[in-house]
Short mmCIF file of C-alpha atoms in Angstrom, two decimals:
data_model
loop_
_atom_site.label_atom_id
_atom_site.label_comp_id
_atom_site.label_asym_id
_atom_site.label_seq_id
_atom_site.Cartn_x
_atom_site.Cartn_y
_atom_site.Cartn_z
CA MET A 130 0.00 0.00 0.00
CA SER A 131 3.02 2.24 -0.32
CA LYS A 132 1.50 3.96 -3.37
CA LEU A 133 -1.90 4.58 -1.79
CA VAL A 134 -3.03 8.21 -2.17
CA SER A 135 -6.30 8.25 -0.20
CA LEU A 136 -7.50 6.16 2.74
CA ASP A 137 -11.00 6.69 4.13
CA LEU A 138 -12.10 4.43 7.01
CA THR A 139 -14.88 6.67 8.30
CA LEU A 140 -17.80 5.25 10.29
CA ASN A 141 -16.48 1.84 11.13
CA SER A 142 -15.82 0.08 14.40
CA PHE A 143 -12.04 0.05 14.40
CA HIS A 144 -10.56 0.35 17.85
CA GLY A 145 -7.24 0.36 19.60
CA ASN A 146 -4.23 2.46 18.71
CA ILE A 147 -3.75 3.92 15.27
CA PRO A 148 -1.14 1.57 13.76
CA LYS A 149 2.31 3.10 13.62
CA GLU A 150 2.67 1.47 10.19
CA THR A 151 0.35 4.19 8.90
CA GLY A 152 3.48 6.28 8.52
CA ASN A 153 4.80 3.89 5.86
CA MET A 154 2.20 5.03 3.30
CA THR A 155 4.37 7.93 2.24
CA LYS A 156 2.34 8.78 -0.89
CA LEU A 157 -0.81 9.30 1.13
CA GLN A 158 -2.51 12.67 0.54
CA GLN A 159 -5.75 12.09 2.42
CA LEU A 160 -6.26 10.10 5.62
CA ASP A 161 -9.69 9.98 7.24
CA LEU A 162 -10.13 7.77 10.31
CA SER A 163 -13.08 9.67 11.77
CA SER A 164 -15.97 8.14 13.73
CA ASN A 165 -14.24 5.00 14.98
CA ASN A 166 -13.04 3.92 18.41
CA PHE A 167 -9.35 4.65 18.15
CA PHE A 168 -7.66 5.63 21.40
CA GLY A 169 -4.19 6.41 22.62
CA GLU A 170 -1.87 8.95 21.08
CA ILE A 171 -1.60 10.27 17.56
CA PRO A 172 1.36 8.15 16.42
CA PRO A 173 4.50 10.18 15.64
CA SER A 174 4.89 8.07 12.49
CA VAL A 175 2.01 10.05 10.95
CA LEU A 176 4.46 12.94 10.68
CA ASN A 177 6.32 10.94 8.00
CA LEU A 178 3.45 11.54 5.57
CA LYS A 179 5.05 14.55 3.92
CA GLU A 180 2.55 14.65 1.05
CA LEU A 181 -0.48 14.54 3.32
CA LYS A 182 -3.01 17.30 2.61
CA VAL A 183 -6.02 16.16 4.63
CA LEU A 184 -5.81 14.53 8.07
CA ILE A 185 -9.15 13.87 9.78
CA LEU A 186 -9.22 12.03 13.12
CA THR A 187 -12.44 13.48 14.55
CA ASP A 188 -14.90 11.51 16.70
CA ASN A 189 -12.54 9.03 18.31
CA SER A 190 -11.08 8.77 21.81
CA LEU A 191 -7.55 9.89 21.08
CA SER A 192 -5.69 11.23 24.09
CA LYS A 193 -2.31 12.62 25.09
CA GLU A 194 -0.81 15.64 23.38
CA ILE A 195 -0.81 16.83 19.80
CA PRO A 196 2.61 15.84 18.37
CA ILE A 197 5.00 18.70 19.03
CA ASP A 198 6.37 18.47 15.48
CA ILE A 199 2.96 18.65 13.80
CA GLY A 200 4.42 21.52 11.78
CA ASN A 201 6.39 18.99 9.73
CA LEU A 202 3.24 18.21 7.72
CA SER A 203 4.02 21.12 5.46
CA ASN A 204 1.41 20.30 2.78
CA ILE A 205 -1.56 19.98 5.13
CA THR A 206 -4.65 22.02 4.19
CA THR A 207 -7.17 20.39 6.57
CA LEU A 208 -6.36 19.26 10.09
CA ASP A 209 -9.31 17.95 12.10
CA PHE A 210 -8.66 16.52 15.57
CA SER A 211 -12.05 17.55 17.00
CA ASN A 212 -14.16 15.49 19.42
CA ASN A 213 -11.38 13.54 21.07
CA LYS A 214 -9.65 13.68 24.45
CA LEU A 215 -6.44 15.40 23.46
CA THR A 216 -4.61 17.21 26.25
CA GLY A 217 -1.77 19.67 26.57
CA THR A 218 -1.25 22.88 24.65
CA ILE A 219 -1.51 23.79 20.99
CA PRO A 220 2.08 23.36 19.76
CA SER A 221 3.68 26.50 18.37
CA SER A 222 5.07 24.51 15.43
CA ILE A 223 1.58 24.62 13.96
CA GLN A 224 2.45 28.02 12.51
CA LYS A 225 4.73 26.21 10.05
CA LEU A 226 1.67 24.77 8.30
CA THR A 227 1.68 27.48 5.67
CA GLN A 228 -0.88 25.68 3.47
CA LEU A 229 -3.36 25.17 6.31
CA GLU A 230 -6.91 26.32 5.54
CA THR A 231 -9.03 24.51 8.15
CA LEU A 232 -8.02 23.80 11.75
CA GLN A 233 -10.54 21.99 13.95
CA LEU A 234 -9.49 21.32 17.53
CA GLU A 235 -12.88 21.75 19.20
CA ASN A 236 -14.20 19.55 22.00
CA ASN A 237 -10.97 18.23 23.45
CA LEU A 238 -9.17 18.79 26.75
CA LEU A 239 -6.60 21.27 25.48
CA THR A 240 -5.23 23.85 27.90
CA GLY A 241 -2.99 26.89 27.86
CA GLU A 242 -3.07 30.09 25.85
CA ILE A 243 -4.35 30.24 22.32
CA PRO A 244 -1.14 30.92 20.39
CA SER A 245 -1.36 34.21 18.54
CA CYS A 246 0.85 32.70 15.85
CA LEU A 247 -2.23 30.86 14.54
CA PHE A 248 -3.36 34.10 12.98
CA ASN A 249 -0.10 34.39 11.06
CA ILE A 250 -1.02 31.40 8.88
CA LYS A 251 -1.85 33.29 5.75
CA GLY A 252 -4.14 30.73 4.15
CA LEU A 253 -6.17 29.93 7.29
CA LYS A 254 -9.90 30.26 6.62
CA ASN A 255 -11.69 28.15 9.22
CA LEU A 256 -10.67 28.05 12.89
CA PHE A 257 -12.60 26.05 15.52
CA LEU A 258 -11.25 26.03 19.08
CA GLU A 259 -14.38 25.79 21.24
CA GLY A 260 -15.04 23.28 23.96
CA ASN A 261 -11.54 23.20 25.45
CA TYR A 262 -9.90 24.79 28.47
CA LEU A 263 -8.00 27.37 26.50
CA THR A 264 -7.39 30.97 27.53
CA TRP A 265 -6.80 34.15 25.60
CA ASN A 266 -4.19 36.81 26.26
CA ASN A 267 -6.02 40.11 25.94
CA LYS A 268 -2.74 41.99 25.88
CA ALA A 269 -1.60 40.22 22.74
CA LYS A 270 -1.34 42.57 19.78
CA ILE A 271 -2.82 40.69 16.86
CA MET A 272 -2.23 41.77 13.28
CA PRO A 273 -3.73 38.79 11.45
CA ARG A 274 -2.29 37.67 8.17
CA CYS A 275 -5.10 35.17 7.72
CA THR A 276 -8.45 35.83 6.09
CA LEU A 277 -11.02 33.90 8.10
CA SER A 278 -14.43 32.74 6.92
CA GLU A 279 -15.36 30.90 10.12
CA LEU A 280 -14.19 31.64 13.65
CA SER A 281 -15.39 29.74 16.70
CA MET A 282 -13.84 30.57 20.06
CA ARG A 283 -16.73 29.61 22.31
CA SER A 284 -15.72 29.11 25.92
CA CYS A 285 -12.11 30.14 25.35
CA GLY A 286 -11.73 32.44 28.34
CA LEU A 287 -12.13 35.65 26.37
CA THR A 288 -12.42 38.71 28.60
CA GLY A 289 -12.66 42.43 28.04
CA GLU A 290 -14.21 43.81 24.89
CA ILE A 291 -14.73 41.87 21.68
CA PRO A 292 -11.25 41.78 20.10
CA ASP A 293 -11.05 44.53 17.50
CA TRP A 294 -8.66 42.56 15.30
CA ILE A 295 -11.74 40.63 14.17
CA SER A 296 -12.75 43.76 12.26
CA THR A 297 -9.94 43.02 9.79
CA GLN A 298 -11.62 39.77 8.74
CA LYS A 299 -13.68 41.13 5.87
CA THR A 300 -14.66 37.69 4.57
CA LEU A 301 -16.01 36.41 7.89
CA VAL A 302 -19.38 34.66 7.56
CA HIS A 303 -19.60 32.82 10.92
CA ILE A 304 -18.45 34.04 14.32
CA ASP A 305 -19.06 32.29 17.64
CA LEU A 306 -17.68 33.96 20.76
CA SER A 307 -20.35 32.61 23.10
CA ALA A 308 -19.86 31.45 26.69
CA ASN A 309 -16.97 33.78 27.47
CA GLN A 310 -16.68 36.79 29.78
CA LEU A 311 -16.77 39.49 27.15
CA GLU A 312 -17.85 42.96 28.26
CA GLY A 313 -18.63 46.27 26.64
CA THR A 314 -21.15 47.03 23.93
CA PHE A 315 -21.98 45.52 20.58
CA PRO A 316 -19.23 46.89 18.31
CA LEU A 317 -20.39 49.15 15.51
CA TRP A 318 -17.77 47.62 13.22
CA LEU A 319 -19.25 44.15 13.77
CA ALA A 320 -22.75 45.45 13.07
CA GLU A 321 -21.57 46.74 9.72
CA MET A 322 -19.78 43.57 8.61
CA ASN A 323 -21.53 41.18 6.24
CA VAL A 324 -21.50 38.26 8.67
CA ASN A 325 -24.11 35.51 8.22
CA ASP A 326 -24.07 33.96 11.71
CA ILE A 327 -23.29 35.84 14.93
CA ASP A 328 -23.34 34.09 18.31
CA LEU A 329 -22.35 36.24 21.30
CA SER A 330 -24.63 34.53 23.81
CA GLY A 331 -23.57 33.89 27.38
CA ASN A 332 -21.38 36.94 27.90
CA ASN A 333 -21.65 40.20 29.85
CA LEU A 334 -22.30 42.52 26.92
CA LYS A 335 -24.55 45.51 27.49
CA GLY A 336 -25.98 48.62 25.89
CA PHE A 337 -28.26 49.26 22.93
CA LEU A 338 -28.21 47.22 19.76
CA PRO A 339 -26.94 49.37 16.87
CA PRO A 340 -29.68 49.81 14.24
CA SER A 341 -27.09 49.28 11.50
CA LEU A 342 -26.94 45.62 12.57
CA PHE A 343 -30.35 45.08 10.98
CA ASN A 344 -29.50 46.76 7.69
CA SER A 345 -27.60 43.63 6.71
CA GLN A 346 -28.96 41.47 3.92
CA SER A 347 -26.51 38.72 4.88
CA LEU A 348 -27.45 38.11 8.52
CA THR A 349 -29.31 34.82 8.97
CA VAL A 350 -28.56 33.84 12.59
CA LEU A 351 -28.28 36.26 15.51
CA SER A 352 -27.91 34.85 19.02
CA LEU A 353 -27.39 37.37 21.83
CA SER A 354 -29.03 35.43 24.67
CA TRP A 355 -27.85 35.66 28.27
CA ASN A 356 -26.33 39.14 28.12
CA ASN A 357 -27.25 42.53 29.56
CA PHE A 358 -28.41 44.38 26.47
CA TYR A 359 -31.12 46.92 27.17
CA GLY A 360 -33.29 49.58 25.58
CA GLU A 361 -35.91 49.28 22.89
CA LEU A 362 -35.47 46.89 20.03
CA PRO A 363 -34.44 48.84 16.92
CA SER A 364 -37.49 49.79 14.87
CA ASN A 365 -35.73 48.50 11.75
CA ILE A 366 -35.23 45.02 13.21
CA GLY A 367 -37.25 43.60 10.33
CA ASN A 368 -34.95 45.08 7.69
CA ALA A 369 -32.59 42.12 8.08
CA THR A 370 -34.97 40.12 5.96
CA GLU A 371 -32.86 36.96 5.77
CA ILE A 372 -32.86 36.20 9.51
CA TYR A 373 -34.42 32.85 10.37
CA HIS A 374 -32.94 32.35 13.86
CA LEU A 375 -33.22 35.25 16.30
CA SER A 376 -32.38 34.71 19.99
CA LEU A 377 -32.50 37.82 22.15
CA ASP A 378 -33.79 36.13 25.29
CA ARG A 379 -32.60 36.81 28.83
CA ASN A 380 -31.59 40.40 28.35
CA ASN A 381 -33.19 43.65 29.50
CA PHE A 382 -34.90 44.82 26.32
CA SER A 383 -37.94 47.02 26.91
CA GLY A 384 -40.59 48.84 24.91
CA LYS A 385 -42.97 47.40 22.38
CA LEU A 386 -42.44 44.67 19.85
CA PRO A 387 -41.60 46.43 16.56
CA GLU A 388 -44.11 45.57 13.87
CA SER A 389 -41.28 45.39 11.36
CA ILE A 390 -40.49 41.86 12.55
CA VAL A 391 -43.05 40.60 10.05
CA ASN A 392 -40.69 41.66 7.27
CA TYR A 393 -38.58 38.57 7.79
CA GLN A 394 -38.71 36.95 4.38
CA ALA A 395 -36.64 34.03 5.60
CA LEU A 396 -39.51 33.00 7.83
CA SER A 397 -41.47 32.23 4.70
CA ALA A 398 -38.67 30.35 2.96
CA LYS A 399 -39.43 26.65 2.63
CA SER A 400 -35.79 25.73 2.05
CA LEU A 401 -34.65 26.75 5.52
CA PRO A 402 -34.60 23.93 8.07
CA PHE A 403 -35.76 25.80 11.13
CA LYS A 404 -37.34 29.16 11.98
CA PHE A 405 -36.86 30.42 15.49
CA TYR A 406 -37.77 33.67 17.26
CA ASN A 407 -36.97 33.95 20.98
CA LEU A 408 -37.48 37.06 23.12
CA ARG A 409 -38.32 35.48 26.46
CA ASN A 410 -37.12 36.90 29.78
CA ASN A 411 -36.93 40.56 28.85
CA SER A 412 -39.06 43.55 29.85
CA LEU A 413 -41.05 43.96 26.66
CA GLN A 414 -44.33 45.80 27.05
CA GLY A 415 -47.49 46.47 25.12
CA SER A 416 -49.47 43.93 23.16
CA ILE A 417 -48.52 41.30 20.64
CA PRO A 418 -49.02 42.81 17.18
CA ASP A 419 -51.68 41.07 15.09
CA CYS A 420 -49.35 41.06 12.11
CA ILE A 421 -47.14 38.46 13.77
CA SER A 422 -49.51 35.86 12.36
CA ASN A 423 -48.10 36.68 8.91
CA LEU A 424 -44.93 34.74 9.76
CA THR A 425 -46.47 31.58 8.39
CA LYS A 426 -43.26 29.52 8.40
CA LEU A 427 -42.28 30.41 11.96
CA GLN A 428 -41.82 27.25 14.02
CA ILE A 429 -40.88 28.58 17.45
CA LEU A 430 -42.02 31.86 18.98
CA ASP A 431 -41.22 32.50 22.63
CA LEU A 432 -42.37 35.73 24.26
CA SER A 433 -42.72 34.38 27.79
CA SER A 434 -41.58 36.17 30.94
CA ASN A 435 -42.10 39.69 29.63
CA GLN A 436 -44.64 42.35 30.58
CA LEU A 437 -46.95 41.95 27.62
CA VAL A 438 -50.64 42.75 28.04
CA GLY A 439 -53.84 42.52 26.05
CA ASP A 440 -55.48 39.79 24.04
CA ILE A 441 -53.55 37.07 22.28
CA PRO A 442 -54.13 37.59 18.54
CA THR A 443 -56.70 35.04 17.41
CA LYS A 444 -54.94 34.65 14.06
CA ILE A 445 -51.96 33.12 15.85
CA GLY A 446 -53.58 29.83 14.94
CA ASN A 447 -52.55 30.51 11.33
CA LEU A 448 -48.94 29.69 12.20
CA ALA A 449 -49.30 26.21 10.78
CA SER A 450 -45.55 25.51 10.76
CA MET A 451 -45.71 25.21 14.53
CA ILE A 452 -47.32 21.80 14.16
CA GLU A 453 -44.01 20.02 14.46
CA THR A 454 -40.38 20.99 14.89
CA THR A 455 -37.72 19.45 12.69
CA ASN A 456 -35.06 19.17 15.38
CA ASP A 457 -35.88 17.74 18.79
CA SER A 458 -32.91 19.53 20.35
CA TYR A 459 -34.83 22.77 19.99
CA VAL A 460 -37.99 21.53 21.68
CA PHE A 461 -38.54 23.47 24.89
CA ILE A 462 -40.18 21.34 27.55
CA ASP A 463 -40.34 23.54 30.66
CA PHE A 464 -42.71 26.47 30.39
CA ASP A 465 -43.60 28.85 33.18
CA MET A 466 -47.22 29.79 32.57
CA SER A 467 -47.85 30.88 36.16
CA ASP A 468 -48.41 34.47 35.06
CA VAL A 469 -51.24 33.58 32.70
CA ILE A 470 -54.94 33.66 33.36
CA LEU A 471 -56.75 31.45 30.88
CA ASN A 472 -60.38 31.69 29.95
CA TRP A 473 -61.52 28.67 27.96
CA LYS A 474 -64.93 29.28 26.53
CA LYS A 475 -67.49 28.34 23.92
CA THR A 476 -67.74 24.82 22.57
CA GLN A 477 -64.48 24.35 20.72
CA GLN A 478 -63.04 21.91 23.23
CA GLY A 479 -64.06 18.93 21.14
CA SER A 480 -62.53 20.14 17.86
CA LEU A 481 -58.88 19.45 18.71
CA ASN A 482 -58.87 16.20 16.83
CA ALA A 483 -55.19 15.34 17.32
CA LEU A 484 -55.04 16.25 21.02
CA LYS A 485 -53.36 13.55 23.10
CA VAL A 486 -52.87 15.10 26.55
CA LEU A 487 -55.21 17.56 28.27
CA ASN A 488 -54.48 18.60 31.85
CA ILE A 489 -56.52 21.50 33.17
CA SER A 490 -55.88 20.75 36.82
CA HIS A 491 -55.42 23.28 39.61
CA ASN A 492 -57.79 25.91 38.31
CA ASN A 493 -61.13 27.25 39.46
CA LEU A 494 -63.17 25.78 36.65
CA TYR A 495 -66.79 24.94 37.34
CA GLY A 496 -69.75 23.22 35.72
CA ARG A 497 -69.90 20.00 33.75
CA VAL A 498 -67.11 18.57 31.64
CA PRO A 499 -68.37 19.16 28.07
CA ALA A 500 -69.68 16.08 26.34
CA SER A 501 -67.81 17.17 23.20
CA LEU A 502 -64.59 16.04 24.86
CA GLY A 503 -65.70 12.55 23.97
CA ASP A 504 -64.96 13.39 20.33
CA LEU A 505 -61.23 13.67 21.02
CA GLU A 506 -60.32 10.38 19.39
CA ASN A 507 -56.60 10.64 20.09
CA LEU A 508 -56.84 11.77 23.72
CA GLU A 509 -54.64 9.61 25.93
CA SER A 510 -54.58 11.54 29.20
CA PHE A 511 -57.13 13.89 30.77
CA GLY A 512 -56.42 15.66 34.08
CA LEU A 513 -58.87 17.47 36.36
CA VAL A 514 -56.90 17.47 39.60
CA ILE A 515 -58.41 19.50 42.47
CA GLN A 516 -61.42 21.18 40.88
CA GLN A 517 -63.98 22.05 43.52
CA TYR A 518 -66.99 22.47 41.26
CA ILE A 519 -66.37 20.18 38.29
CA ARG A 520 -68.76 17.33 37.60
CA LEU A 521 -67.88 14.58 35.18
CA ASN A 522 -70.70 14.32 32.68
CA SER A 523 -72.00 10.76 32.74
CA THR A 524 -73.29 11.07 29.18
CA ILE A 525 -69.85 11.52 27.60
CA THR A 526 -69.42 8.95 24.84
CA CYS A 527 -65.71 8.31 24.47
CA LYS A 528 -64.31 7.34 21.09
CA ILE A 529 -60.85 7.00 22.54
CA ALA A 530 -58.98 3.69 22.41
CA THR A 531 -56.97 4.27 25.58
CA THR A 532 -57.52 7.03 28.09
CA ASP A 533 -56.08 7.80 31.49
CA TYR A 534 -58.43 9.98 33.53
CA PHE A 535 -56.66 11.27 36.58
CA GLY A 536 -57.58 13.47 39.49
CA TYR A 537 -60.56 14.00 41.70
CA SER A 538 -63.08 16.68 42.54
CA SER A 539 -65.25 17.18 45.58
CA ALA A 540 -68.25 17.46 43.31
CA MET A 541 -67.23 14.90 40.67
CA SER A 542 -69.84 12.41 39.69
CA ARG A 543 -69.21 8.90 40.95
CA ARG A 544 -71.11 7.38 38.05
CA PRO A 545 -69.09 5.54 35.40
CA VAL A 546 -68.24 7.12 32.08
CA THR A 547 -69.97 5.67 29.06
CA ASN A 548 -67.37 4.10 26.80
CA ASN A 549 -67.86 2.46 23.45
CA ASN A 550 -64.38 1.66 22.23
CA HIS A 551 -62.06 1.59 25.22
CA GLN A 552 -59.40 -1.05 25.45
CA ARG A 553 -58.24 0.31 28.77
CA LEU A 554 -59.72 2.91 31.10
CA ARG A 555 -58.06 4.06 34.29
CA VAL A 556 -59.42 6.51 36.81
CA ARG A 557 -56.89 7.52 39.41
CA LYS A 558 -55.79 10.30 41.67
CA HIS A 559 -52.97 12.45 40.45
CA GLY A 560 -50.67 13.82 43.10
CA SER A 561 -48.91 16.54 41.13
CA HIS A 562 -49.52 20.15 41.95
CA GLY A 563 -48.65 23.60 40.72
CA LYS A 564 -47.82 24.19 37.09
CA GLU A 565 -47.35 21.53 34.48
CA CYS A 566 -46.63 22.18 30.87
CA GLY A 567 -45.63 19.81 28.11
CA ILE A 568 -46.66 21.63 24.98
CA GLY A 569 -43.54 21.04 22.96
CA TYR A 570 -42.38 24.57 22.33
CA VAL A 571 -45.30 26.78 23.22
CA VAL A 572 -45.84 30.11 21.57
CA GLY A 573 -44.38 32.12 24.44
CA PHE A 574 -47.01 32.28 27.13
CA PHE A 575 -49.81 31.10 24.89
CA VAL A 576 -50.58 28.26 22.53
CA ALA A 577 -52.50 28.31 19.26
CA VAL A 578 -55.41 30.39 20.38
CA GLY A 579 -57.16 30.37 17.02
CA ASN A 580 -59.44 27.46 17.91
CA LEU A 581 -58.95 27.25 21.65
CA TYR A 582 -60.39 30.68 22.43
CA LEU A 583 -57.76 31.26 25.10
CA ILE A 584 -57.19 34.75 26.39
CA GLY A 585 -53.95 35.36 28.23
CA TYR A 586 -52.90 38.29 30.36
CA PHE A 587 -49.77 38.86 32.36
CA VAL A 588 -50.45 39.88 35.93
CA PRO A 589 -47.95 41.85 38.03
CA THR A 590 -48.15 39.63 41.11
CA LYS A 591 -46.88 36.12 40.58
CA PRO A 592 -48.80 33.28 42.23
CA PRO A 593 -46.93 30.43 43.92
CA ASN A 594 -44.42 28.94 41.51
CA HIS A 595 -44.93 25.23 42.06
CA ARG A 596 -43.19 23.01 39.56
CA GLY A 597 -44.59 19.74 38.37
CA PRO A 598 -43.24 17.20 35.92
CA THR A 599 -42.90 18.12 32.29
CA LYS A 600 -43.55 16.08 29.21
CA LYS A 601 -41.87 16.40 25.87
CA ALA A 602 -44.29 16.74 23.02
CA LYS A 603 -44.55 18.05 19.52
CA GLY A 604 -47.39 20.16 18.37
CA ILE A 605 -48.35 23.79 18.51
CA ASN A 606 -51.16 24.73 16.15
CA SER A 607 -54.48 24.19 17.86
CA LYS A 608 -55.98 22.37 14.91
CA TYR A 609 -53.24 19.76 15.02
CA LEU A 610 -52.21 20.08 18.64
CA THR A 611 -50.71 16.81 19.85
CA SER A 612 -50.08 17.67 23.47
CA TYR A 613 -51.56 20.26 25.77
CA ALA A 614 -50.90 19.78 29.47
CA CYS A 615 -51.13 22.82 31.70
CA SER A 616 -51.81 22.98 35.39
CA LEU A 617 -52.14 26.65 36.18
CA TRP A 618 -52.67 28.85 39.21
CA SER A 619 -55.42 31.37 38.61
CA LYS A 620 -55.06 34.46 40.70
CA LEU A 621 -56.64 37.84 40.03
#
């Protein structure tokens, strides 16, 4: 195999040490051993592969240090050691890799300072260092020779202001400086760069957002969560029409929701995998604009834990893309709805044909359980815990194959429920208390009010914040809702 040029053993079950004989394949230009179970060190014999251009060892369990003479691989363009257990520092000899374009060292156990010499590699375009125990020397004077397209330095011990040398990277499309200790304001120079993805979440940044940030026609992802930004959202926030992921949660933004948010063209683009809009945990005021229902491709909208008032727009039920998320990792399963007073009225309770879980426990509901609930063919669980004046209607005809009725009421009828098709019926007490919510990713503090006739108001005084179990579920739009479980405190 001495004349072999390319060796790709990706996604196998090889284990043990990487054979030292690998270094005998001196004509090798590409070596990919990713996604196996190799462990131990990167064999020094690999450094004999002088013609090697691509070396990918990601997703293994390699440990020990990066070979100190890694710079001997002078023809390397791609070096990917990510997702291993490598320790030690980044060797300074790496600056000798003059052909290097992509360096991926993320998710290892590397320590020490990030060597400033990395930025002297003229051809370097993609640099990923996140998920290590690296630190950054703020006093280092960086005059980069590289021209980066992607820069990820998440959790790299960055302090002080966002490094201004980044402003020299005119071709930058992705920047991730999240989970550091950065301070100061959002730099005007960054706002005016044509970056596609910006992630500065989990820092100590503050101040107003520059309006020029939203004049960009390149910006698609903006994540500024967990900072201290304040002031009103720029009125031109909707001018960045290509944004499909906007996370501004857990800041101190105030004022009204700008109506320009409905300008987001990307939220109507079918080709985009996920559409996300998160403004929870701020101090936003006023009402939810009716025009928000025009974002027909929006999948997640979270406006919870603000100071919003007024009626929930009834057309919110038009957001049909909220039926199901495409990535379970984004599904939010713990919602605080303790500030909401719900008023469920009229006779629409039986029209939620895909409803599987309904828990309306711990409220002050009264009267009979509507017979139309028997039309919920997919209902699997129905909770009425601690309702003082609820009576179970004995004439309900259940079309459900399997239902778990839980709870009790001092006025609940003791007569059995009529059942035509049940395979299993359980009636039991349910000991949970406080709030429960398993609505998938609920629309902020409300869920698909178009057919539910829910009216939600925030109240200034919070009732007791009891926490019950949560359930993961998919489903938002009321017409197709697959899970709705809310135990709420009602307090006027």
